[in-house]
Amino acid sequence: MTIATPMQLDAAPLPHVDQAFATPSAPKATEHSLPQLQIVPHSAADSLPQDMADRIAIVFAAGKFSETAAVCAKLLNSFPTSATLWTTLGMCHQKRGTLNEALTCLNRATELAPQTAAPHIGMADVYIKQRRFDVADVHFEIALRLEPKNVVALNNFANFKVNSGRPDQAVPLLERATVEMPDTALLQYNLANALRSLSRHSEARAQYERALDLKPDLHEARGNLGQLLYLDQDYEAAIFQFDQLLLVNPTDDRAQAYRLHAKAMLNDFSWVAEYEQHRRHLGLRGSAVSPFTTLVMEDNPDLLRVRTQAYASTVFPPQPESTISFLRPEARPQRLKIGYFSSDFHNHATMHLLGGLLRAHDQSRFDIHAFSYGPDRQDTQRALVEANVSRFYDLRNLSDHELVERARAQELDIAIDLKGYTGNNRCAIFGQRLAPVQISYLGYPGTLGTPMMDYIITDSVVSPAGSERHFEEHLIRLPHSYQPNDNQRQIAPRQFTRADCGLPEDGFVFCCFNNGYKITPREFDIWMRLLTAVEGSVLWLMSGGAAAEANLRREAESRGVDSGRLHFAERLPHGEHLARQKVADLFLDTFAVNAHTTCSDALWAGLPVLTLPGQQFSARVAASLLSALNLPELIAKNEADYEARALKLAQEPDALLALRTAVARNRRTAPLFDTRRYTLSLEAALDTAFETWRLGQAPAHLTLSAPHGAKEQSQTTAERKTSVAAA
């Protein structure tokens, strides 16, 4: 999720770099009870009469740029030395996109009024549109040198700095502006946006609330406050803000989607019936919605793809004819240069999976680069990444434009996005083409809905034959599972007891450590019937907070189950979380969005996972992992079979013991946790994708077979290649 765009004091907002969430179009400045702010504050020294200047400013502020330009051009016959007219005419050209004409007019204004800031502010806006960002910086600096208290310059320069990845430099500018105009809601709102970009959430919340106190109908501030509350896991307060937005605009699908997702995070099952009222149009009638928020709402890959395509059009807007060209080499380079892009190169679920792959990459054939735009966290997983890549780039303070330029400068052969539409993503940069081959991988379970991604890494379980229509990308099906695993992940040596975990010493322990939003009435009904059927059994869940726990306890009671049979686990460091899972008996998976990394965690810890595969990618991941662990008996055929298998394992200790033994045995021998074998397959996929491009061929669906001799430590290049067939 991201903030809505910052607002300019002259009318139009600058585009924001991240499109994961945006509230309705930003109102014009005049709708925020601002004093009249024209581009050039009219001075007595200007030859244009004051009453004429006032009328022109009103027409300009109304957005009638063609009409304003015509009036200015006519008046220049009588007042050719009016800096007001030249500046306003220049800004009209800027609004209409005739940028060279705008610069001509604004340059003339600077000649006529060399000590006035406004023409320089206008020129900075023009240079931003021309993507000449260094020159824009210079003109903002000149404007503030001339008029240090000019609120328009302070605000717009700050917005430019936020959008170019420099929120730390924007905050003092906006603080100066709020001193000059303390009761201006728009300035408080923009300051809140800058603070939020720096993760100074408590301060940002206070500024959003201040903006809303000044102007309760500043909907952008309310939407961003709702998002911030959501990110801070204050879901009830977030829902209140989204409810207020929907009272004003019931068709605001983005607010609706986040509201429903927040309810799911609280395990408030009322979202299910409410979603049914909106499902036919949600994200399709005007405002696109983040597809991540709708994954759990319905296992319908066709509908999901349509919603995703609508959303992708906001993230990847049509690009002008690209001037970027990539020279096709006559042969494969000795080392293919691979760029992984993520905000999660630290102790994060993605790195728990990916760390082994980075360690196992054949450095003689692949030159691995990690592009990080996430927080600077010096932990064990960050150290693992830095130790196993050729170069690590900390780019968290760069704008999208700067990040693209830095990536292109490395002349990558393949660029891989590890985020998709998950939080803190910057997948929009792939819309500007970072490398000749671009691949979506691991972070987001589904299509990104754009042809800007050439491929997506998947497998034949999550993406079976016939599922190609659910993807905009071409499928690269790996031979076992699409998901990598690190066979050196450490499980803490601590031996947890049930008492340590707050569980009863006796009785069967069903568990599910998925995030709470994945739990829907479909699963919960079955789980409660299992508790009823298995005397003394309990259900062990990951805590989603007091409100979520209370909602689930209430749902249990409504199904005739003592709510005391639900137990909730607090979060622990990763190694300890793996270790404590050994005290559970059976992991019960969720349906529309399975356990993903969580499934691998449980299996690595030796805990069997029972799943029911659905239709969409996110609903088939656990089946993929279990297939790669050679445990098809844990993949149910339907809901009745899922319930029957769980009941059998709970009532037949020998069957459960045999299954746990199989998990322990297979984790050492099956493909799922064979990091080297997996790496060989992925490297073959990268080779094939690059070779397809090098030969001038269009991307096609690919299915890879398993590498031969994967456990051999010494192999020739030819032996490393896997066979590839066009699907």
XYZ file of C-alpha atoms in Angstrom:
727
model
C 0.000 0.000 0.000
C 1.059 3.557 -0.477
C -0.072 7.081 0.125
C -2.175 9.160 -2.198
C -0.286 11.752 -4.180
C 1.055 14.898 -2.525
C -0.710 18.090 -3.549
C 0.604 21.107 -5.351
C -0.475 24.555 -4.335
C -0.889 25.633 -7.955
C -3.509 22.985 -8.795
C -2.324 19.628 -10.094
C -0.599 16.920 -8.036
C 2.635 15.279 -9.091
C 2.397 11.564 -9.812
C 3.551 9.395 -6.923
C 6.154 6.717 -7.523
C 4.221 3.823 -5.999
C 0.742 2.874 -7.183
C -0.184 0.197 -4.661
C -2.946 2.386 -3.204
C -4.381 5.702 -4.283
C -7.419 7.552 -3.085
C -9.671 9.488 -5.485
C -8.107 12.185 -7.634
C -6.551 14.974 -5.633
C -8.800 18.033 -5.342
C -7.508 21.314 -6.686
C -5.891 23.682 -4.261
C -8.851 26.059 -4.282
C -10.998 23.311 -2.760
C -8.903 23.330 0.395
C -9.762 26.786 1.718
C -6.377 28.099 0.624
C -5.821 31.783 0.027
C -5.810 32.672 -3.653
C -2.487 31.333 -4.931
C -1.631 32.305 -8.459
C 1.770 31.579 -9.923
C 2.948 35.183 -9.676
C 1.748 37.161 -6.670
C 0.913 40.438 -8.370
C 3.110 43.330 -7.301
C 2.605 47.058 -7.631
C 5.675 47.189 -9.858
C 3.963 45.065 -12.488
C 2.371 46.997 -15.336
C -0.794 44.869 -15.253
C -3.633 46.450 -13.204
C -4.525 44.600 -10.009
C -8.142 43.911 -10.966
C -7.047 42.251 -14.220
C -4.492 40.127 -12.392
C -7.161 38.994 -9.918
C -9.583 37.967 -12.682
C -6.871 36.043 -14.538
C -5.880 34.233 -11.340
C -9.476 33.117 -10.776
C -9.815 31.711 -14.289
C -6.449 29.948 -14.030
C -7.328 28.452 -10.632
C -10.529 27.074 -12.187
C -8.415 25.029 -14.580
C -9.457 26.933 -17.709
C -5.957 27.027 -19.115
C -6.813 27.594 -22.783
C -9.099 30.478 -21.889
C -6.483 31.954 -19.539
C -3.779 31.654 -22.203
C -5.916 33.454 -24.771
C -6.584 36.325 -22.351
C -2.892 36.605 -21.422
C -1.787 36.612 -25.056
C -4.265 39.375 -25.872
C -3.291 41.493 -22.857
C 0.410 41.202 -23.694
C -0.266 43.489 -26.661
C -1.064 46.211 -24.149
C 1.212 45.127 -21.269
C 4.247 43.489 -22.904
C 6.455 43.936 -19.813
C 4.056 42.264 -17.348
C 5.842 39.425 -15.555
C 2.443 38.303 -14.269
C 1.167 37.737 -17.813
C 4.325 36.016 -19.038
C 4.433 33.708 -16.021
C 0.747 32.825 -16.189
C 0.965 32.202 -19.930
C 4.000 29.989 -19.303
C 2.097 27.967 -16.726
C -0.843 27.600 -19.100
C 1.538 26.106 -21.642
C 2.926 23.830 -18.948
C -0.548 22.571 -18.055
C -1.337 21.976 -21.726
C 1.930 20.110 -22.319
C 3.548 22.595 -24.684
C 6.703 22.678 -22.625
C 9.111 24.527 -24.907
C 6.632 27.396 -25.210
C 6.265 27.343 -21.421
C 10.001 27.769 -20.929
C 10.111 30.634 -23.438
C 7.432 32.529 -21.508
C 8.868 31.786 -18.082
C 12.369 32.822 -19.150
C 10.929 36.135 -20.322
C 9.276 36.537 -16.908
C 12.601 36.039 -15.129
C 14.114 38.789 -17.277
C 11.301 41.174 -16.374
C 11.179 40.248 -12.666
C 14.609 38.846 -11.735
C 13.911 39.060 -7.994
C 10.595 37.153 -8.194
C 10.343 33.457 -7.264
C 7.222 32.508 -9.207
C 8.743 32.127 -12.700
C 11.397 29.826 -11.270
C 8.717 27.712 -9.575
C 6.976 27.437 -12.927
C 10.211 26.499 -14.684
C 10.913 23.815 -12.080
C 7.498 22.282 -12.793
C 8.255 22.278 -16.521
C 11.626 20.611 -16.024
C 10.005 17.941 -13.858
C 7.673 17.132 -16.737
C 10.678 16.947 -19.030
C 12.366 14.620 -16.497
C 15.257 17.087 -16.223
C 15.278 16.695 -12.472
C 18.657 18.274 -11.733
C 17.588 21.494 -13.466
C 14.274 21.462 -11.572
C 16.240 21.309 -8.321
C 18.244 24.372 -9.325
C 15.164 26.488 -10.064
C 13.457 25.541 -6.810
C 16.642 26.550 -4.977
C 16.709 29.886 -6.808
C 13.043 30.504 -5.966
C 13.671 29.933 -2.261
C 16.822 32.007 -2.275
C 14.773 34.876 -3.670
C 11.761 34.310 -1.393
C 12.614 32.009 1.553
C 9.041 32.130 2.863
C 7.287 31.441 -0.443
C 4.815 28.712 0.530
C 4.200 27.576 -3.055
C 7.931 27.000 -3.559
C 8.342 25.276 -0.203
C 5.401 22.951 -0.800
C 6.118 22.072 -4.403
C 9.829 21.588 -3.843
C 9.005 19.289 -0.925
C 6.605 17.265 -3.057
C 9.280 16.932 -5.718
C 11.748 15.683 -3.118
C 9.270 13.113 -1.799
C 8.549 11.851 -5.303
C 12.267 11.637 -6.079
C 13.027 9.569 -2.997
C 14.219 12.343 -0.674
C 11.502 12.658 1.987
C 14.138 13.452 4.614
C 14.862 16.682 2.721
C 11.165 17.390 2.194
C 10.173 17.436 5.865
C 12.040 20.646 6.849
C 10.641 22.441 3.802
C 7.080 21.510 4.740
C 7.675 22.397 8.373
C 8.743 25.877 7.224
C 5.616 26.107 5.067
C 3.330 25.142 7.952
C 4.904 27.877 10.081
C 3.921 30.393 7.415
C 0.408 28.968 6.965
C -0.353 26.860 10.080
C -4.045 26.448 9.363
C -3.713 25.066 5.831
C -4.918 21.467 5.707
C -3.130 20.735 2.443
C 0.274 21.543 3.936
C -0.408 19.381 6.995
C -1.425 16.563 4.657
C 1.730 16.807 2.556
C 3.879 16.924 5.688
C 2.148 13.759 6.897
C 2.929 12.049 3.590
C 6.614 12.939 3.866
C 6.787 11.727 7.472
C 5.123 8.478 6.516
C 7.662 7.956 3.737
C 10.296 8.053 6.489
C 8.317 5.483 8.556
C 7.713 8.138 11.223
C 4.222 6.772 11.615
C 3.144 8.316 14.905
C 4.076 11.796 13.686
C 2.393 11.169 10.345
C -0.811 10.061 12.057
C -0.852 13.263 14.098
C -0.435 15.361 10.940
C -3.193 13.524 9.072
C -5.472 14.065 12.054
C -4.493 17.756 12.148
C -5.312 18.058 8.435
C -8.706 16.447 9.007
C -9.412 18.741 11.958
C -8.823 21.675 9.627
C -10.736 20.157 6.734
C -12.848 17.066 7.505
C -13.644 16.504 3.820
C -9.980 16.177 2.811
C -10.584 12.592 1.675
C -6.984 11.956 0.629
C -5.858 12.541 4.216
C -8.558 10.202 5.504
C -7.605 7.491 3.036
C -3.933 7.737 3.927
C -4.711 7.773 7.638
C -6.761 4.614 7.138
C -3.852 2.948 5.381
C -1.416 4.007 8.066
C -3.671 2.612 10.780
C -3.894 -0.590 8.750
C -0.101 -0.854 8.470
C 0.175 -0.292 12.214
C -2.323 -3.161 12.672
C -4.897 -0.853 14.235
C -7.547 -2.441 12.049
C -10.624 -1.234 13.910
C -9.519 2.391 13.637
C -8.633 1.834 9.960
C -12.095 0.448 9.231
C -13.657 3.552 10.775
C -11.710 5.783 8.374
C -12.638 3.673 5.356
C -16.283 3.706 6.479
C -16.179 7.503 6.498
C -14.827 7.538 2.953
C -17.555 5.164 1.796
C -20.264 7.340 3.334
C -19.111 10.121 1.045
C -18.417 7.928 -1.981
C -20.018 4.458 -1.833
C -18.360 3.544 -5.135
C -14.815 3.974 -3.802
C -13.733 0.399 -4.467
C -10.237 0.918 -3.118
C -11.519 1.959 0.282
C -13.995 -0.919 0.146
C -11.322 -3.495 -0.670
C -9.060 -2.357 2.139
C -11.990 -2.202 4.525
C -12.941 -5.803 3.734
C -9.339 -6.934 4.037
C -9.001 -5.187 7.398
C -12.115 -7.041 8.565
C -10.545 -10.296 7.401
C -7.425 -9.449 9.412
C -9.699 -9.110 12.448
C -11.388 -12.434 11.633
C -14.654 -10.545 11.414
C -16.493 -12.941 9.118
C -19.106 -10.334 8.238
C -16.771 -9.421 5.359
C -17.930 -12.539 3.513
C -21.541 -11.412 3.070
C -20.450 -7.837 2.412
C -18.076 -8.968 -0.307
C -20.927 -10.764 -2.067
C -22.678 -7.406 -2.441
C -19.659 -5.930 -4.240
C -17.946 -8.857 -5.983
C -19.325 -8.202 -9.468
C -17.926 -4.685 -9.676
C -15.162 -4.477 -7.058
C -12.103 -3.046 -8.795
C -13.823 -2.990 -12.178
C -16.039 0.065 -12.273
C -13.582 2.925 -11.969
C -11.058 2.670 -9.168
C -8.816 -0.381 -9.433
C -7.986 -2.279 -6.249
C -4.803 -3.958 -5.111
C -5.250 -7.599 -6.153
C -3.494 -8.741 -2.979
C -6.478 -7.553 -0.945
C -8.891 -9.712 -2.935
C -6.911 -12.982 -3.062
C -8.681 -14.433 -0.035
C -12.134 -13.196 -0.955
C -12.738 -15.647 -3.759
C -10.868 -18.522 -5.411
C -11.644 -17.354 -8.925
C -8.551 -16.933 -11.122
C -10.514 -15.571 -14.082
C -12.039 -12.762 -12.026
C -8.719 -12.174 -10.289
C -6.953 -11.738 -13.621
C -9.476 -9.130 -14.802
C -9.100 -7.180 -11.552
C -5.331 -7.493 -11.750
C -5.228 -6.197 -15.311
C -7.291 -3.176 -14.235
C -4.894 -2.546 -11.386
C -1.818 -3.111 -13.556
C -2.967 -0.333 -15.879
C -2.496 2.092 -12.961
C 0.903 0.682 -11.981
C 2.255 0.269 -15.514
C 0.760 3.130 -17.529
C 1.347 3.121 -21.284
C 4.962 4.026 -21.976
C 6.137 6.196 -24.853
C 8.029 4.435 -27.605
C 11.052 3.071 -25.793
C 14.493 4.272 -26.793
C 16.052 1.488 -24.730
C 17.588 -1.236 -26.842
C 19.585 -4.250 -25.774
C 22.332 -5.655 -27.967
C 21.915 -9.383 -28.575
C 25.301 -11.066 -28.115
C 26.520 -13.688 -30.544
C 26.885 -16.206 -27.716
C 25.890 -16.577 -24.083
C 28.146 -14.450 -21.866
C 30.461 -16.461 -19.658
C 28.426 -15.188 -16.699
C 24.809 -14.167 -17.081
C 24.200 -11.016 -15.068
C 21.085 -11.530 -12.902
C 19.449 -8.771 -10.843
C 17.131 -9.613 -7.949
C 14.949 -6.671 -6.818
C 13.256 -6.581 -3.410
C 12.629 -4.642 -0.214
C 13.010 -7.849 1.823
C 16.734 -8.557 1.927
C 16.672 -9.066 5.695
C 15.022 -11.461 8.172
C 11.837 -11.923 6.186
C 9.861 -14.871 4.846
C 11.203 -14.311 1.329
C 14.787 -14.552 2.507
C 14.094 -17.673 4.577
C 13.273 -19.294 1.240
C 15.725 -17.526 -1.069
C 18.857 -17.585 1.062
C 19.855 -21.096 0.032
C 19.413 -20.299 -3.654
C 21.741 -17.313 -3.402
C 24.284 -19.486 -1.619
C 24.022 -22.249 -4.242
C 24.140 -20.147 -7.413
C 27.003 -21.155 -9.709
C 29.097 -18.012 -9.493
C 31.232 -19.138 -12.435
C 28.200 -18.928 -14.719
C 25.980 -16.336 -13.021
C 26.862 -12.850 -11.832
C 24.296 -12.152 -9.099
C 23.300 -8.601 -8.118
C 20.856 -7.708 -5.320
C 18.979 -4.405 -5.597
C 17.501 -3.480 -2.223
C 14.999 -0.681 -1.760
C 13.894 -1.811 1.705
C 15.078 -0.918 5.208
C 18.746 -1.103 6.160
C 18.574 -3.965 8.659
C 21.901 -5.522 9.477
C 20.804 -9.021 10.484
C 21.748 -12.586 9.654
C 19.758 -12.755 6.423
C 21.156 -9.451 5.160
C 24.642 -10.782 5.881
C 23.809 -13.980 3.955
C 22.748 -11.977 0.910
C 25.767 -9.694 0.948
C 28.107 -12.675 1.288
C 26.624 -14.524 -1.692
C 26.104 -11.903 -4.388
C 28.613 -10.110 -6.578
C 27.212 -6.712 -5.604
C 24.617 -5.478 -3.136
C 22.974 -2.118 -3.858
C 21.262 -0.188 -1.059
C 18.888 1.988 -3.094
C 16.188 2.762 -0.546
C 16.617 6.522 -0.903
C 16.442 6.618 -4.695
C 13.416 7.635 -6.740
C 11.996 5.160 -9.214
C 13.696 7.062 -12.024
C 17.072 6.938 -10.278
C 16.609 3.279 -9.420
C 15.868 2.466 -13.066
C 18.941 4.358 -14.206
C 21.149 2.609 -11.639
C 19.819 -0.818 -12.666
C 20.239 -0.149 -16.381
C 23.800 0.999 -15.794
C 24.666 -2.522 -14.641
C 23.653 -3.934 -18.053
C 21.690 -6.831 -16.589
C 20.779 -9.808 -18.722
C 17.778 -10.745 -16.568
C 15.875 -8.648 -14.002
C 13.811 -10.541 -11.415
C 11.079 -8.935 -9.298
C 10.675 -10.649 -5.908
C 7.759 -8.519 -4.676
C 4.882 -8.300 -7.120
C 1.908 -6.606 -5.490
C 2.912 -7.289 -1.896
C 3.728 -4.517 0.586
C 6.524 -2.008 -0.032
C 6.874 -3.075 -3.642
C 8.290 -1.007 -6.469
C 7.412 -3.328 -9.310
C 6.406 -0.285 -11.396
C 10.082 0.151 -12.260
C 9.808 -2.934 -14.479
C 7.450 -0.959 -16.683
C 10.491 0.983 -17.872
C 12.355 -2.196 -18.879
C 15.416 -2.867 -16.723
C 16.774 -5.780 -18.768
C 16.022 -7.676 -21.978
C 14.368 -10.449 -19.931
C 12.118 -9.647 -16.957
C 10.717 -12.283 -14.591
C 8.164 -12.264 -11.773
C 9.178 -14.643 -9.005
C 8.279 -15.862 -5.534
C 6.854 -12.827 -3.721
C 3.376 -12.591 -5.235
C 1.306 -15.723 -6.036
C -0.241 -14.819 -9.354
C -0.055 -12.766 -12.502
C 0.953 -9.119 -12.384
C -1.469 -8.526 -15.245
C 1.051 -6.809 -17.513
C 3.047 -7.881 -20.559
C 6.002 -5.932 -19.123
C 6.914 -9.153 -17.289
C 8.087 -11.721 -19.822
C 7.843 -14.734 -17.522
C 6.630 -15.931 -14.153
C 8.301 -18.790 -12.274
C 5.776 -21.485 -11.445
C 5.302 -25.258 -11.655
C 2.833 -27.816 -12.971
C 0.898 -28.040 -9.703
C 0.271 -24.360 -9.008
C -0.195 -23.772 -12.751
C -1.579 -26.967 -14.305
C -2.320 -27.386 -17.990
C -5.106 -25.024 -18.996
C -4.211 -22.342 -16.458
C -2.183 -20.314 -18.964
C -5.155 -18.010 -19.521
C -4.889 -16.827 -15.924
C -1.534 -15.179 -16.605
C -0.334 -12.275 -18.678
C 3.206 -13.611 -18.374
C 4.616 -16.725 -20.032
C 4.949 -19.612 -17.605
C 8.251 -21.204 -16.685
C 7.251 -24.426 -14.965
C 10.039 -25.799 -12.783
C 10.173 -29.597 -12.439
C 9.085 -29.945 -8.798
C 7.957 -26.816 -6.985
C 8.353 -23.171 -7.932
C 9.294 -22.379 -4.328
C 12.970 -22.485 -3.294
C 14.030 -23.657 0.126
C 17.159 -23.284 2.199
C 18.306 -26.650 3.544
C 20.593 -24.871 5.998
C 17.819 -23.035 7.820
C 18.462 -23.301 11.522
C 15.867 -24.660 13.926
C 16.482 -23.413 17.450
C 17.892 -26.125 19.771
C 15.291 -25.352 22.422
C 12.980 -28.273 23.152
C 9.547 -26.747 23.616
C 6.951 -28.506 25.738
C 3.232 -28.083 25.356
C 3.228 -26.243 28.662
C 5.768 -23.791 27.237
C 3.266 -23.074 24.467
C 0.218 -22.792 26.733
C -1.239 -26.030 25.373
C -2.771 -28.925 27.315
C -0.429 -31.846 27.949
C -2.925 -34.340 26.535
C -5.168 -34.261 23.516
C -4.684 -33.803 19.788
C -3.296 -30.428 18.672
C -4.577 -29.151 15.341
C -2.800 -25.987 14.302
C -2.689 -23.315 11.611
C -0.004 -20.640 11.697
C -1.259 -18.794 8.630
C -1.990 -15.089 8.879
C -5.491 -14.627 10.217
C -6.943 -13.048 7.084
C -6.607 -16.407 5.296
C -9.138 -18.033 7.643
C -12.680 -17.973 6.267
C -15.905 -19.694 7.369
C -15.191 -22.525 4.883
C -12.197 -23.752 6.855
C -13.448 -22.717 10.253
C -16.652 -24.732 9.949
C -14.602 -27.862 9.259
C -12.154 -27.139 12.051
C -14.944 -26.734 14.570
C -16.518 -30.033 13.485
C -13.143 -31.696 13.997
C -12.872 -30.287 17.510
C -16.358 -31.585 18.225
C -15.506 -35.036 16.871
C -12.086 -35.400 18.549
C -12.484 -35.317 22.301
C -9.898 -33.204 24.099
C -8.490 -31.734 20.899
C -7.505 -28.076 20.583
C -6.833 -25.634 17.752
C -3.585 -23.658 17.915
C -3.555 -20.463 15.836
C -1.255 -17.498 15.316
C -2.512 -14.523 17.299
C -3.841 -11.632 15.255
C -4.410 -9.452 18.309
C -7.074 -9.247 20.997
C -9.941 -8.295 18.675
C -9.180 -11.110 16.216
C -8.915 -13.631 19.042
C -12.240 -12.482 20.476
C -13.937 -12.777 17.085
C -12.680 -16.327 16.557
C -13.713 -17.348 20.059
C -17.167 -15.966 19.410
C -17.356 -17.860 16.108
C -16.363 -21.065 17.912
C -19.080 -20.603 20.528
C -21.661 -19.966 17.808
C -20.744 -23.392 16.394
C -21.138 -25.097 19.746
C -17.425 -25.307 20.602
C -15.961 -24.139 23.899
C -13.850 -21.113 22.968
C -11.254 -22.233 25.512
C -10.234 -24.918 23.047
C -8.740 -22.216 20.835
C -5.155 -21.321 21.736
C -3.135 -18.471 20.276
C 0.598 -18.271 19.689
C 2.569 -15.058 19.910
C 5.312 -14.313 17.403
C 8.788 -15.640 18.115
C 12.156 -15.393 16.367
C 12.129 -17.615 13.301
C 14.285 -20.430 14.659
C 12.199 -20.704 17.827
C 8.974 -20.591 15.830
C 10.206 -23.582 13.819
C 11.174 -25.454 16.988
C 7.842 -25.006 18.760
C 5.888 -26.491 15.858
C 7.108 -29.940 16.884
C 4.599 -29.997 19.746
C 1.630 -29.810 17.323
C 0.162 -32.887 15.630
C -1.312 -31.684 12.333
C -1.261 -28.382 10.428
C -4.626 -27.616 8.822
C -4.227 -25.452 5.735
C -6.480 -22.637 4.552
C -8.108 -22.745 1.123
C -8.211 -19.621 -1.098
C -4.764 -18.567 0.121
C -2.724 -21.531 1.343
C 0.214 -21.615 3.658
C 3.192 -20.650 1.485
C 6.425 -20.035 3.396
C 4.427 -21.131 6.441
C 3.882 -24.547 4.851
C 7.591 -24.986 4.173
C 8.289 -23.891 7.758
C 6.008 -26.584 9.158
C 7.343 -29.327 6.895
C 10.957 -28.362 7.614
C 10.121 -28.620 11.334
C 8.621 -32.085 10.761
C 4.944 -31.123 11.103
C 2.542 -32.663 8.532
C 0.400 -30.173 6.594
C -3.008 -31.162 5.228
C -4.161 -29.059 2.288
C -6.996 -28.764 -0.205
C -5.884 -27.301 -3.538
C -8.162 -24.790 -5.230
C -8.089 -23.024 -8.589
C -5.866 -19.947 -8.320
C -2.106 -19.911 -7.782
C -2.378 -18.928 -4.113
C -4.773 -21.826 -3.494
C -2.396 -24.496 -4.859
C 0.956 -23.662 -3.264
C 0.798 -26.164 -0.397
C -0.133 -28.920 -2.863
C 2.960 -27.989 -4.868
C 5.177 -28.238 -1.789
C 3.687 -31.539 -0.657
C 4.074 -32.983 -4.143
C 7.734 -31.997 -4.092
C 8.029 -33.709 -0.699
C 6.469 -36.889 -2.174
C 3.522 -36.770 0.224
C 0.388 -36.821 -1.973
C -1.588 -38.401 0.888
C -1.701 -34.937 2.486
C -3.463 -33.409 -0.531
C -7.251 -33.680 -0.210
C -9.628 -33.938 -3.155
C -12.512 -31.891 -1.742
C -13.748 -30.469 1.548
C -15.297 -33.753 2.680
C -12.039 -35.576 1.949
C -10.048 -32.879 3.777
C -12.224 -33.334 6.860
C -12.126 -37.128 6.660
C -8.332 -37.252 6.342
C -7.881 -34.886 9.281
C -10.266 -36.941 11.405
C -8.504 -40.185 10.517
C -5.105 -38.816 11.509
C -6.512 -37.464 14.767
C -8.126 -40.785 15.676
C -5.416 -43.197 14.469
C -2.086 -42.546 16.223
C -0.247 -45.134 14.129
C -1.300 -43.414 10.891
C -0.116 -40.063 12.229
C 3.187 -41.539 13.410
C 3.793 -43.081 9.993
C 3.097 -39.748 8.357
C 5.416 -37.824 10.652
C 8.109 -40.401 9.955
C 7.595 -39.897 6.223
C 7.913 -36.125 6.608
C 11.154 -36.524 8.565
C 12.546 -38.981 6.012
C 11.485 -37.123 2.881
C 12.764 -33.755 4.020
C 16.270 -35.240 3.645
C 15.731 -36.922 0.262
C 12.829 -35.377 -1.671
C 13.252 -32.418 -4.072
C 11.487 -29.839 -1.885
C 14.452 -29.206 0.404
C 17.172 -30.108 -2.088
C 18.549 -26.605 -2.540
C 21.209 -27.595 -5.045
C 18.794 -29.507 -7.262
C 16.368 -26.600 -7.205
C 19.116 -24.121 -8.084
C 20.184 -26.173 -11.098
C 16.598 -26.136 -12.372
C 16.184 -22.404 -11.885
C 19.526 -21.692 -13.538
C 18.453 -23.804 -16.506
C 15.285 -21.721 -16.684
C 17.296 -18.502 -16.677
C 19.597 -19.871 -19.379
C 16.642 -20.831 -21.537
C 14.805 -17.534 -21.116
C 17.938 -15.590 -22.016
C 18.744 -17.835 -24.968
C 15.217 -17.387 -26.308
C 15.719 -13.624 -26.279
C 19.283 -13.833 -27.623
C 18.071 -15.739 -30.667
C 15.396 -13.122 -31.335
C 12.547 -15.485 -30.492
C 9.365 -14.449 -28.697
C 8.866 -15.736 -25.127
C 6.870 -18.962 -24.862
C 5.559 -21.142 -22.054
C 8.340 -23.476 -20.880
C 8.284 -26.694 -18.894
C 11.575 -27.951 -17.490
C 12.428 -31.535 -16.648
C 14.482 -32.446 -13.593
C 18.261 -32.091 -13.877
C 20.265 -35.289 -13.983
C 22.848 -35.970 -11.332
C 21.678 -33.028 -9.243
C 23.546 -34.288 -6.220
C 26.865 -34.440 -8.041
C 29.251 -31.824 -6.738
C 31.358 -31.677 -9.904
C 29.578 -31.174 -13.200
C 30.379 -29.795 -16.607
C 28.385 -26.970 -18.085
C 26.677 -29.407 -20.448
C 25.669 -31.650 -17.564
C 24.141 -28.702 -15.740
C 21.703 -27.996 -18.534
C 18.228 -29.425 -18.178
C 15.981 -30.341 -21.008
C 13.359 -27.789 -21.883
C 10.223 -28.265 -23.905
C 7.830 -25.613 -25.097
C 4.540 -26.107 -23.312
